[in-house]
Coordinates of C-alpha atoms and ligand atoms in Angstrom, one line a residue:
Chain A
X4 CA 130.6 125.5 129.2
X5 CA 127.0 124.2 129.9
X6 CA 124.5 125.8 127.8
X7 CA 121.9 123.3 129.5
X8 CA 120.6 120.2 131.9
X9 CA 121.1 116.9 129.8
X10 CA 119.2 114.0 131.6
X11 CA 121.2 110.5 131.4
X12 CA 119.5 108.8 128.6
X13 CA 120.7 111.6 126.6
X14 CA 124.3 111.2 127.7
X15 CA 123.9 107.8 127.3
X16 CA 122.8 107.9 123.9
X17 CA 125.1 110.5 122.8
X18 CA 128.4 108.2 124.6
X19 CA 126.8 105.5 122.0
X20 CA 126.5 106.9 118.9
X21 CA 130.0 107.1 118.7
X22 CA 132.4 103.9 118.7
X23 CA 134.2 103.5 122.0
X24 CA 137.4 103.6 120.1
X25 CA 136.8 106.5 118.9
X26 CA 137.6 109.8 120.4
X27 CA 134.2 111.9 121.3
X28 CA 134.0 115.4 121.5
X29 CA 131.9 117.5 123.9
X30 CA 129.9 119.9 122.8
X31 CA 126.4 121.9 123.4
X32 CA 125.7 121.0 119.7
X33 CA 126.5 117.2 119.8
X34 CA 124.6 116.8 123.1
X35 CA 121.3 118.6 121.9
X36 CA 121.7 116.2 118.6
X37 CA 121.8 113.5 120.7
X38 CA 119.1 114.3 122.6
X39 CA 117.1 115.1 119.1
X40 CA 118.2 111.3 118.2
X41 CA 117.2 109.6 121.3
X42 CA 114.0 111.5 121.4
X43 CA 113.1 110.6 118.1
X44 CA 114.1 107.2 119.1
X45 CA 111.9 107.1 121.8
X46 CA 108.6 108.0 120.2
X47 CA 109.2 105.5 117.3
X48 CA 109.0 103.0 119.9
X49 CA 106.1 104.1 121.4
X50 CA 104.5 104.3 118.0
X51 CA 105.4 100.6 117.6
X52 CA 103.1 99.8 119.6
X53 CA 100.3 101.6 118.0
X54 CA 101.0 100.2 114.5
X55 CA 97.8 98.7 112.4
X56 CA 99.1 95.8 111.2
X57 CA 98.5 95.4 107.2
X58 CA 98.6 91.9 104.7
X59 CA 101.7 92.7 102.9
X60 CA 104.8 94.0 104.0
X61 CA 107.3 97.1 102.4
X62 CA 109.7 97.2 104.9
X63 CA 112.4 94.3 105.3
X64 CA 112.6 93.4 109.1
X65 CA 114.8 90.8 108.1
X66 CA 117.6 92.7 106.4
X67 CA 116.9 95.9 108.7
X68 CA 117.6 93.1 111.8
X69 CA 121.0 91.5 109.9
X70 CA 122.5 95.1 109.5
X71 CA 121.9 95.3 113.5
X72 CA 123.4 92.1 114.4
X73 CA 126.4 93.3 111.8
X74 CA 127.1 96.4 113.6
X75 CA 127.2 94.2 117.0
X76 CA 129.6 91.5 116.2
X77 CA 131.7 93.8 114.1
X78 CA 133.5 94.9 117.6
X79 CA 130.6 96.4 119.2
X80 CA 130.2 99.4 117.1
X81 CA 127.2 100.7 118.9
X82 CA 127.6 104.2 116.4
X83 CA 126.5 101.9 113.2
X84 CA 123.7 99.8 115.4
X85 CA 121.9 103.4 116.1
X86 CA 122.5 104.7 112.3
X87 CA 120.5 101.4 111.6
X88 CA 118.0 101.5 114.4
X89 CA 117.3 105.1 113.4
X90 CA 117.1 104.4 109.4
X91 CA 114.0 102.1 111.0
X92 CA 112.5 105.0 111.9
X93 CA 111.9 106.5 109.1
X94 CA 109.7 103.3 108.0
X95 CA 108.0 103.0 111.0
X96 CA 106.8 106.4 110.9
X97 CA 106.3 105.9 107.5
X98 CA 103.6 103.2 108.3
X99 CA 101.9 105.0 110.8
X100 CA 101.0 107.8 107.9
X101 CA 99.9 105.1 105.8
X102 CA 102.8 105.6 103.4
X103 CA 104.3 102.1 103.9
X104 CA 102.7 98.7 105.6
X105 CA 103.2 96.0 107.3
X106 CA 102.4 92.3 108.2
X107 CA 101.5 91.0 112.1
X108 CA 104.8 89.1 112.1
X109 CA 106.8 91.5 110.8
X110 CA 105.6 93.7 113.4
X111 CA 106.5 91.4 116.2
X112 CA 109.9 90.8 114.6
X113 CA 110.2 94.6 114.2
X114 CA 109.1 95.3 118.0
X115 CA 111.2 92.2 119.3
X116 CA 114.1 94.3 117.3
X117 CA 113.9 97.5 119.0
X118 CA 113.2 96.0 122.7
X119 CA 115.9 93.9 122.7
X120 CA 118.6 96.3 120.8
X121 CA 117.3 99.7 122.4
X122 CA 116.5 98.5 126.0
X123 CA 118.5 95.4 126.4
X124 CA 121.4 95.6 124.8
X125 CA 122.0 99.4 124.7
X126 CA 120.3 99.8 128.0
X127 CA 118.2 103.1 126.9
X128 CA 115.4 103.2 129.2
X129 CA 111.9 105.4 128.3
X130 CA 112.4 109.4 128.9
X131 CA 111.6 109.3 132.9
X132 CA 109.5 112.9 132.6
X133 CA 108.0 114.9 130.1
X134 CA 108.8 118.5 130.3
X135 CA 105.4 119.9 128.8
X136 CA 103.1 117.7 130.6
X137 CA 105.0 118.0 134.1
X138 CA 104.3 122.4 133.1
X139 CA 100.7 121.5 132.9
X140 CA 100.5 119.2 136.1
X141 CA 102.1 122.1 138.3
X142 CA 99.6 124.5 137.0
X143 CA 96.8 122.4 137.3
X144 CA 97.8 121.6 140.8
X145 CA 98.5 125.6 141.5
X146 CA 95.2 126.6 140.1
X147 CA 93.4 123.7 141.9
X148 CA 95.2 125.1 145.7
X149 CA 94.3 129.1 144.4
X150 CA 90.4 127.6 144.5
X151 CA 90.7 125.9 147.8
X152 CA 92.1 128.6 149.1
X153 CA 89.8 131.2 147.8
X154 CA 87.0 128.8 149.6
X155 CA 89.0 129.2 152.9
X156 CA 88.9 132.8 152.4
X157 CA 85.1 132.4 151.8
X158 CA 84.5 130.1 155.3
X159 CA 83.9 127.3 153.0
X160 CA 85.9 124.9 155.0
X161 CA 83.7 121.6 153.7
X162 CA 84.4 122.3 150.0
X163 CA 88.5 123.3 151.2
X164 CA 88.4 119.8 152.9
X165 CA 87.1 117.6 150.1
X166 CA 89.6 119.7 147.7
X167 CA 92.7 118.3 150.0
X168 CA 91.4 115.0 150.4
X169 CA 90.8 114.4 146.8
X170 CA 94.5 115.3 145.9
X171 CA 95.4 113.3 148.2
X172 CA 93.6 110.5 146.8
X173 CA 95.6 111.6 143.5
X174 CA 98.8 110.8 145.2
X175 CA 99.4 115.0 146.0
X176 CA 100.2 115.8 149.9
X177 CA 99.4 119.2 150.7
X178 CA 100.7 121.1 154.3
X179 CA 98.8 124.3 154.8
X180 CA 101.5 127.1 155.8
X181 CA 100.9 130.5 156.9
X182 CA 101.9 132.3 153.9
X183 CA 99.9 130.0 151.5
X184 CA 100.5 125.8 151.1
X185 CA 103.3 123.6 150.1
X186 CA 103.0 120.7 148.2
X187 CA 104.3 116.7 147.0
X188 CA 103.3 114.5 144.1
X189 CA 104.5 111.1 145.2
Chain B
X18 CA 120.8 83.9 117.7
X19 CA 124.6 83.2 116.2
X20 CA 127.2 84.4 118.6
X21 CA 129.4 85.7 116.2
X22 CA 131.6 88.5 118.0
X23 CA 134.7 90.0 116.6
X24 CA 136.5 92.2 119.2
X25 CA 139.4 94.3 118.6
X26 CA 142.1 92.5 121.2
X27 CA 144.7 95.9 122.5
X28 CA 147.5 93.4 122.5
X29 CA 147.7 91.9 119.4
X30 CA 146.1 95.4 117.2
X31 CA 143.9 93.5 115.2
X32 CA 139.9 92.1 115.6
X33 CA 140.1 88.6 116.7
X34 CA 136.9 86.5 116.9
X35 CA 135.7 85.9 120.3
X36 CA 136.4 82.6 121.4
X37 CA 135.5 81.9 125.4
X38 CA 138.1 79.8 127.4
X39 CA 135.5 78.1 129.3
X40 CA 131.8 78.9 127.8
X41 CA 129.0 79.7 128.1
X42 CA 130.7 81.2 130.9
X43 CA 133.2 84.4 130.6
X44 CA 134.8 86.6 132.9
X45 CA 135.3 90.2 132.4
X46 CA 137.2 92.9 134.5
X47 CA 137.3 96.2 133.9
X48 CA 139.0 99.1 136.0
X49 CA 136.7 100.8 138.2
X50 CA 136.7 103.8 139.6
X51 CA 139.2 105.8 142.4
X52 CA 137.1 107.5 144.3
X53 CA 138.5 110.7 145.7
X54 CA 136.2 113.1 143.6
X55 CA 132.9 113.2 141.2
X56 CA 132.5 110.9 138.1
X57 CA 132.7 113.0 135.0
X58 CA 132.1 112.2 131.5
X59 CA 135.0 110.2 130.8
X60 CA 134.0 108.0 133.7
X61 CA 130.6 107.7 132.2
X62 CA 131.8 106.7 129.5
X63 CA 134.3 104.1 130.3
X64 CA 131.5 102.6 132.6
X65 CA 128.9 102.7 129.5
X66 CA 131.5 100.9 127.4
X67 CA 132.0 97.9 129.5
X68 CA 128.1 97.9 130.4
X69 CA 127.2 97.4 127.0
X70 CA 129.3 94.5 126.2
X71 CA 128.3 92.9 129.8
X72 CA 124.4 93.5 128.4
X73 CA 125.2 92.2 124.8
X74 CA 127.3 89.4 126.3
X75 CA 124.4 88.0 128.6
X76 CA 122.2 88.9 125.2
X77 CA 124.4 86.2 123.4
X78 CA 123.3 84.1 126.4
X79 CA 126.6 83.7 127.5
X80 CA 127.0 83.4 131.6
X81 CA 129.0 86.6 132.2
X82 CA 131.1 87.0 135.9
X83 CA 131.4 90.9 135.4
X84 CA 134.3 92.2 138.0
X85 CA 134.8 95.9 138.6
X86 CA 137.0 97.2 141.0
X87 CA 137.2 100.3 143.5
X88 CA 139.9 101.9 143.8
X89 CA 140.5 103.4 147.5
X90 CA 143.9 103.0 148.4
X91 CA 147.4 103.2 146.6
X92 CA 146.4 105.2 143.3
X93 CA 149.5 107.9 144.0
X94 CA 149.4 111.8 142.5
X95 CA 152.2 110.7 140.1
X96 CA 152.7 107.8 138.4
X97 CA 156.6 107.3 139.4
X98 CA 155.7 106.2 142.6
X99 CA 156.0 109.3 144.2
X100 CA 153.6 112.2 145.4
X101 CA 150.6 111.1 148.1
X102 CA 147.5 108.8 147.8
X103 CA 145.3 110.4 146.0
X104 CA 142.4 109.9 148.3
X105 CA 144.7 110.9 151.8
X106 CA 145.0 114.0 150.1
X107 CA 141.4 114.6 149.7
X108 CA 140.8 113.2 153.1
X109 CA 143.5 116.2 155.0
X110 CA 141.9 119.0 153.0
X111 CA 138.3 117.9 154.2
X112 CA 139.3 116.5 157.5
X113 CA 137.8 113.3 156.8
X114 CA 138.6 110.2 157.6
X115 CA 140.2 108.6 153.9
X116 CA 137.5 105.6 154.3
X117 CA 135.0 108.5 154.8
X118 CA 135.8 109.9 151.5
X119 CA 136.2 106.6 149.5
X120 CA 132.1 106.1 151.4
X121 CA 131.1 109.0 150.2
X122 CA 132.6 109.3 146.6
X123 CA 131.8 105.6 145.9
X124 CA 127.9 106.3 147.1
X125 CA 127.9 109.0 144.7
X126 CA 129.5 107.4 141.9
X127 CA 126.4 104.0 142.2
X128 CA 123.8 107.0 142.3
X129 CA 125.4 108.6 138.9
X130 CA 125.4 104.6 137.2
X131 CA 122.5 104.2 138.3
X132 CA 120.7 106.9 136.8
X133 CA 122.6 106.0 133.5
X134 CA 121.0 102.5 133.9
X135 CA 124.5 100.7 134.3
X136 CA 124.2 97.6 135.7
X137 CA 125.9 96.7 139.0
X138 CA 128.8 94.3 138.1
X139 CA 128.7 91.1 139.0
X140 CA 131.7 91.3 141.9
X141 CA 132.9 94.7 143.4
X142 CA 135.6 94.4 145.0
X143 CA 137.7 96.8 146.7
X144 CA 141.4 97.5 146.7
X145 CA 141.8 98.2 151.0
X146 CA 139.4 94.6 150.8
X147 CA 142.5 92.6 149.4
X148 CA 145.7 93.3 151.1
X149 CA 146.7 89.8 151.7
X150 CA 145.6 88.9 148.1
X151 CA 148.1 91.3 147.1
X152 CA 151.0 90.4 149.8
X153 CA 150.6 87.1 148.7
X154 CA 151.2 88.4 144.9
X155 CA 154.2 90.3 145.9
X156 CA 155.8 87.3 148.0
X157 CA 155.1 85.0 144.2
X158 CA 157.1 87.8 142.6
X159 CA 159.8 87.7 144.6
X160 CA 159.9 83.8 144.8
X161 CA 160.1 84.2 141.0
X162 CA 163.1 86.6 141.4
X163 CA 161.1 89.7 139.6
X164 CA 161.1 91.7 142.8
X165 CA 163.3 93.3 145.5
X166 CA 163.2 95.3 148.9
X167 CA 164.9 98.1 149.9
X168 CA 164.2 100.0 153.5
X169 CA 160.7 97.9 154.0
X170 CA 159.5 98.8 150.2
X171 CA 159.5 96.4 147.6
X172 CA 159.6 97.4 144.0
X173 CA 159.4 95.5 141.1
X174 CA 162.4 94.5 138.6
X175 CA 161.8 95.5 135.3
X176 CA 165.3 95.0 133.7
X177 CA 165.1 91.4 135.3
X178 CA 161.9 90.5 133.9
X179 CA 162.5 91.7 130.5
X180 CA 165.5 89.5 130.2
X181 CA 163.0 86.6 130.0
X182 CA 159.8 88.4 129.1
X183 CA 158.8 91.2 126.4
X184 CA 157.7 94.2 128.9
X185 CA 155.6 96.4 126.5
X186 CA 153.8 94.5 124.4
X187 CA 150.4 96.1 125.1
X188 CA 151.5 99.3 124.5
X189 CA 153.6 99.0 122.0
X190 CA 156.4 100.4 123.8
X191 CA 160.3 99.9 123.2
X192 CA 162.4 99.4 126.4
X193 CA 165.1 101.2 125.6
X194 CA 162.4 104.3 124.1
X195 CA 161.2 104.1 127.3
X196 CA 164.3 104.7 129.0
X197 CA 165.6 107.8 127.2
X198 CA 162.1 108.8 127.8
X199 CA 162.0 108.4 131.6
X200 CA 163.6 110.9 134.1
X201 CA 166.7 109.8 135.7
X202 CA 166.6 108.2 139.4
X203 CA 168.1 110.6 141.3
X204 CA 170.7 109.7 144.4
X205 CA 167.6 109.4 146.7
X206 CA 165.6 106.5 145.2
X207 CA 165.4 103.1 146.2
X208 CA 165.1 102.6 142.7
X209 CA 167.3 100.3 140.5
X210 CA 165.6 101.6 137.5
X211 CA 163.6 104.5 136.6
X212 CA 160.8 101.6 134.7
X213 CA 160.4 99.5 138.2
X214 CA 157.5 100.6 140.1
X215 CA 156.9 99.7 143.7
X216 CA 154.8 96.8 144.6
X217 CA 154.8 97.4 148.5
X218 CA 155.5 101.1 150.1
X219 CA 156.3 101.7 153.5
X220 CA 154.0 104.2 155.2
X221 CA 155.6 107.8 155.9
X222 CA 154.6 108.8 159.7
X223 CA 152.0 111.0 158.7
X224 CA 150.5 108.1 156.1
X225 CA 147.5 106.7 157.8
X226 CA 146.2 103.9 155.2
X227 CA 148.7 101.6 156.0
X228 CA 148.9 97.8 157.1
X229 CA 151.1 95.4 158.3
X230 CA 153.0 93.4 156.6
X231 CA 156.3 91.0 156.2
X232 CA 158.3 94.1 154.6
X233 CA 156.7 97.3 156.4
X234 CA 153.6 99.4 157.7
X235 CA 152.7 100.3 154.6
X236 CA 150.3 99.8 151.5
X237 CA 150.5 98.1 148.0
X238 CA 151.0 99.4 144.5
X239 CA 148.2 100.8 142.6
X240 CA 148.5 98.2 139.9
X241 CA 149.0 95.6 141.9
X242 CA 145.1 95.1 142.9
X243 CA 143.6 94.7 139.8
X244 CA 146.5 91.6 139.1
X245 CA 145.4 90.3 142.2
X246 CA 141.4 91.0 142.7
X247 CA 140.8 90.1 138.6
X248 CA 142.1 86.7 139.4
X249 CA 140.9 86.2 142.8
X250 CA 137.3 86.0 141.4
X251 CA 137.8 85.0 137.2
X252 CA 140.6 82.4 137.8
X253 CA 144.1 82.5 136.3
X254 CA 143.3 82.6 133.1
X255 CA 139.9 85.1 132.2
X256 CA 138.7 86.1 129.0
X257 CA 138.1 89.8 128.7
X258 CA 140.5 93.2 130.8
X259 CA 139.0 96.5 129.8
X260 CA 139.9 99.7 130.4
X261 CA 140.2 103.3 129.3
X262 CA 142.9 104.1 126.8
X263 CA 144.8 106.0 129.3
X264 CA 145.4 103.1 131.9
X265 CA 147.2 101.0 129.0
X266 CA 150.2 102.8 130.4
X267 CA 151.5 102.3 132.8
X268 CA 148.6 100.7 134.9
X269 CA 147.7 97.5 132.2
X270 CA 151.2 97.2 130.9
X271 CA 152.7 96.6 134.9
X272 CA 149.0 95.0 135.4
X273 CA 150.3 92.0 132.4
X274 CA 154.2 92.0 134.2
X275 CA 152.9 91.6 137.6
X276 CA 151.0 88.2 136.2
X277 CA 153.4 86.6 133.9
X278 CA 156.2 87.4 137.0
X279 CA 154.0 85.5 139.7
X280 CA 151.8 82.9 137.9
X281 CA 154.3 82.4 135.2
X282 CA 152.0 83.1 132.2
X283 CA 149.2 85.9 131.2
X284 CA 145.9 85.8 132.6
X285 CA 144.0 87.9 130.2
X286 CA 142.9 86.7 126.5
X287 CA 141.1 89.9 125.1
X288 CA 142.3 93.3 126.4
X289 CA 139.7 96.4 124.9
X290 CA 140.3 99.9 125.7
X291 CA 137.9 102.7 125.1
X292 CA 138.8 106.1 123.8
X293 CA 138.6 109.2 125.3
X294 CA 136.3 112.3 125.6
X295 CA 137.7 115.9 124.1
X296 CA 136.5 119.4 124.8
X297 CA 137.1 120.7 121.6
X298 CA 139.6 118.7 121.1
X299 CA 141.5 118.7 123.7
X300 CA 141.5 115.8 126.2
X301 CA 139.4 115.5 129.1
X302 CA 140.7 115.2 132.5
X303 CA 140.7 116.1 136.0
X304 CA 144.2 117.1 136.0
X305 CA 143.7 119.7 133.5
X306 CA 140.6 121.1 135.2
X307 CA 138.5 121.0 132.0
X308 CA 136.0 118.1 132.9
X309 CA 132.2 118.2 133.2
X310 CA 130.8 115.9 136.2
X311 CA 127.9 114.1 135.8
X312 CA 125.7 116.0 138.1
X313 CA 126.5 119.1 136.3
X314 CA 124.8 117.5 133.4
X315 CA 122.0 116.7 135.4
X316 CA 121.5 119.4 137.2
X317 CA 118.4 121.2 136.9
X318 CA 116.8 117.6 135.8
X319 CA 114.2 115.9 137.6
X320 CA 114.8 117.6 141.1
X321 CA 111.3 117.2 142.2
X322 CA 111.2 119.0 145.8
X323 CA 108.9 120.9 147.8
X324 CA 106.8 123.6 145.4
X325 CA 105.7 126.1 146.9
X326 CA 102.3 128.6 146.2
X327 CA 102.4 131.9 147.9
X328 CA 99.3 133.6 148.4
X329 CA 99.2 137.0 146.3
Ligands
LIG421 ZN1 143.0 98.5 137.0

């Protein structure tokens, strides 16, 4: 029935995006669409906070916020709120290629918009890991033990040393086993 | 920031705008959990639901008293009062003790809220916490004549409250529909009607949750908590009783009889319901064995343990 791991946010987004009166169905499909959504969610946020802030404005905050509060007091209809929330999107991402701008206060407006509606009042919170980068830091860390070992091999016990107290410094406890060396990020 | 808020109010059908009985403050209960097993995604989502309006409620800047109950004693395998306690059955096939599995299914179920950021509630309270509240319910119901005891069990009187009161109304249900609808008592029920449901039970020999009380060893009625708990801690009178669609009968329904019968009116202003998850279309549940816990949809998911590098 399970095709893969969802993490929570996604779930959570995915229970949202429908109205909690009406049914929901479960499927692999409508669960990696939501996590699609919620991810491209996510990084319009982080964007946000990037934005160049320009002397005229294209995008309505204004309006954009009134549809918001709409969708909220119209019974809680957290489906219409994200159809909104992710319209923004497009505009925002639109401004970071230039395509659109937009004035300091509007971007305060626009960033007060999304904190309070996507953290607060949905209760979405940031992806907790990254997939690609968490590939990367295992490898690093592998490659970084295969050296240290390979200096072990070589007598070089000074340069082994300094390798495990600097990942250690990094927050990375290593326990030397006989078959090789296990290890924690904390 | 206006606090315009329309909610769609289960009793009456229609969206009704919000209007606190006592603000900024307003109560809300909701049905929690029983906890004899995983949460699945219908859980999630009927926790989700309620979490949201708490959060948008408190974003209003209203003062909210959020209330949700455990359930972890009473809720039987079948809703005419008979079968066993849903978590005594769990407990003999684990050999646990029943308040070891209510521990361990309730820690389980905070961990799983938790990681979908719902916030605690306000007030959980616990069914086995409030035996006297709900003694002293039953004893109001019986004053009131709504009630009656046969062999140490007390069960309450449907036909006898809907002579005064509409029974019903939330669900839209006819009395007499009802009837033709229900099984016949057979010879062996302590039943007057097939519609009364029990209020008190007396414990079987082998039925270990069980307390003392005026009528028997025994233990209340699964709807009879959330009558007594919601009003313990939001007052007689509370603004807001959600649920999932499939406690609006009978649990909500005996919930609104059990209040008019001992405090003489209703107690709740707005009652929501959320809708349920499908599997391709079919309905989710535990009873039909198609349901997807939440740590299945986890799994695999930020499990950062030991790693291990062998040596070539
Ligand atoms: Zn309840």
């Amino acid at each position: 029935m399970l095709e893969q791991a969802y993490g929570p946010m996604t779930i959570r987004f995915f229970i949202l995006q429908a109205h909690y009166r009406s049914t929901l169905d479960f499927s692999n499909e409508a669960l990696q669409a939501a996590e699609k959504g919620f991810m491209r969610l996510m990084k319009a946020i982080a964007q946000l906070e990037a934005l160049q802030a320009g002397s005229t404005s294209t995008l309505d905050v204004a309006e954009l916020s009134d549809r918001c509060h709409l969708a909220m007091e119209e019974d809680m209809n957290t489906a219409k709120l994200i159809g909104h929330l992710l319209s923004g999107v497009t505009q925002i991402n639109n401004v970071a290629e230039g395509k659109e701008s937009i004035t300091e206060t509007d971007l305060e407006a626009l960033k007060t918009l999304y904190q309070g509606y996507v953290f607060t009042v949905l209760g979405l919170t940031l992806p907790e890991t990254d997939s690609r980068s968490d590939e990367i830091t295992n490898d690093l860390v592998e490659l970084i033990l295969q050296l240290r070992n390979d200096a072990k091999a070589n007598r070089d016990f000074n340069t082994a040393d300094r390798i495990r107290d600097g990942l250690s410094d990094l927050g990375i406890t290593v326990k030397d086993r006989k078959d090789g060396a296990d290890w924690e990020i904390h | 920031m206006s606090k315009r808020l329309y909610i769609y109010n289960t009793l009456t059908r229609k969206k009704e705008a919000f209007d606190p009985i006592n603000p900024p403050f307003v109560g809300l209960y909701a049905c929690g959990p029983t906890v004899y097993g995983d949460a699945h995604l219908g859980h999630a989502r009927q926790a989700i639901t309620f979490d949201v309006l708490y959060r948008y409620l408190l974003f209003l800047d209203y003062k909210v008293r959020y209330v949700r109950n455990i359930t972890d004693v009473g809720h039987l395998e079948d809703d005419a009062d008979e079968g066993e306690d849903k978590i005594l059955v769990k407990a003999r096939l684990e050999s646990l003790e029943p308040m070891e599995v209510v521990q361990h299914y309730m820690n389980r179920y905070h961990l799983n809220m938790a990681s979908l950021n719902v916030l605690p509630p306000s007030i959980e309270p616990r069914a086995s916490g409030h035996i006297i509240e709900q003694q002293e319910l039953i004893v109001k119901i019986m004053e009131a004549g709504y009630a009656y005891e046969v062999n140490g069990s007390v069960y309450f009187d449907v036909n006898a409250y809907h002579e005064k009161h509409p029974y019903g109304q939330l669900s839209g249900r006819k009395i007499e529909d009802l009837l033709s609808n229900t099984r016949a008592l057979d010879g062996q029920s302590e039943k007057r009607s097939p519609l009364d449901f029990a209020l008190w039970k007396k414990a079987d020999p082998a039925h270990i949750m069980r307390w003392p009380s005026r009528w028997s060893e025994g233990y209340p009625g699964w709807h009879l908590e959330c009558s007594a708990m919601s009003t313990k801690y939001l007052g007689m009178q509370f603004d807001i009783h959600g649920g999932g669609m499939d406690l609006l009968f009978p649990h909500h329904e005996c919930e609104i009889a059990q209040n008019v019968a001992g405090y003489g009116k209703p107690s709740v202003r707005y009652w929501m319901h959320n809708n349920m998850i499908t599997i391709n279309g079919q309905k989710m549940g535990r009873s039909l064995g198609n349901f997807i816990t939440l740590d299945e949809l986890f799994a695999g998911d930020h499990t950062r343990c030991w790693n291990r590098l062998m040596v070539p």
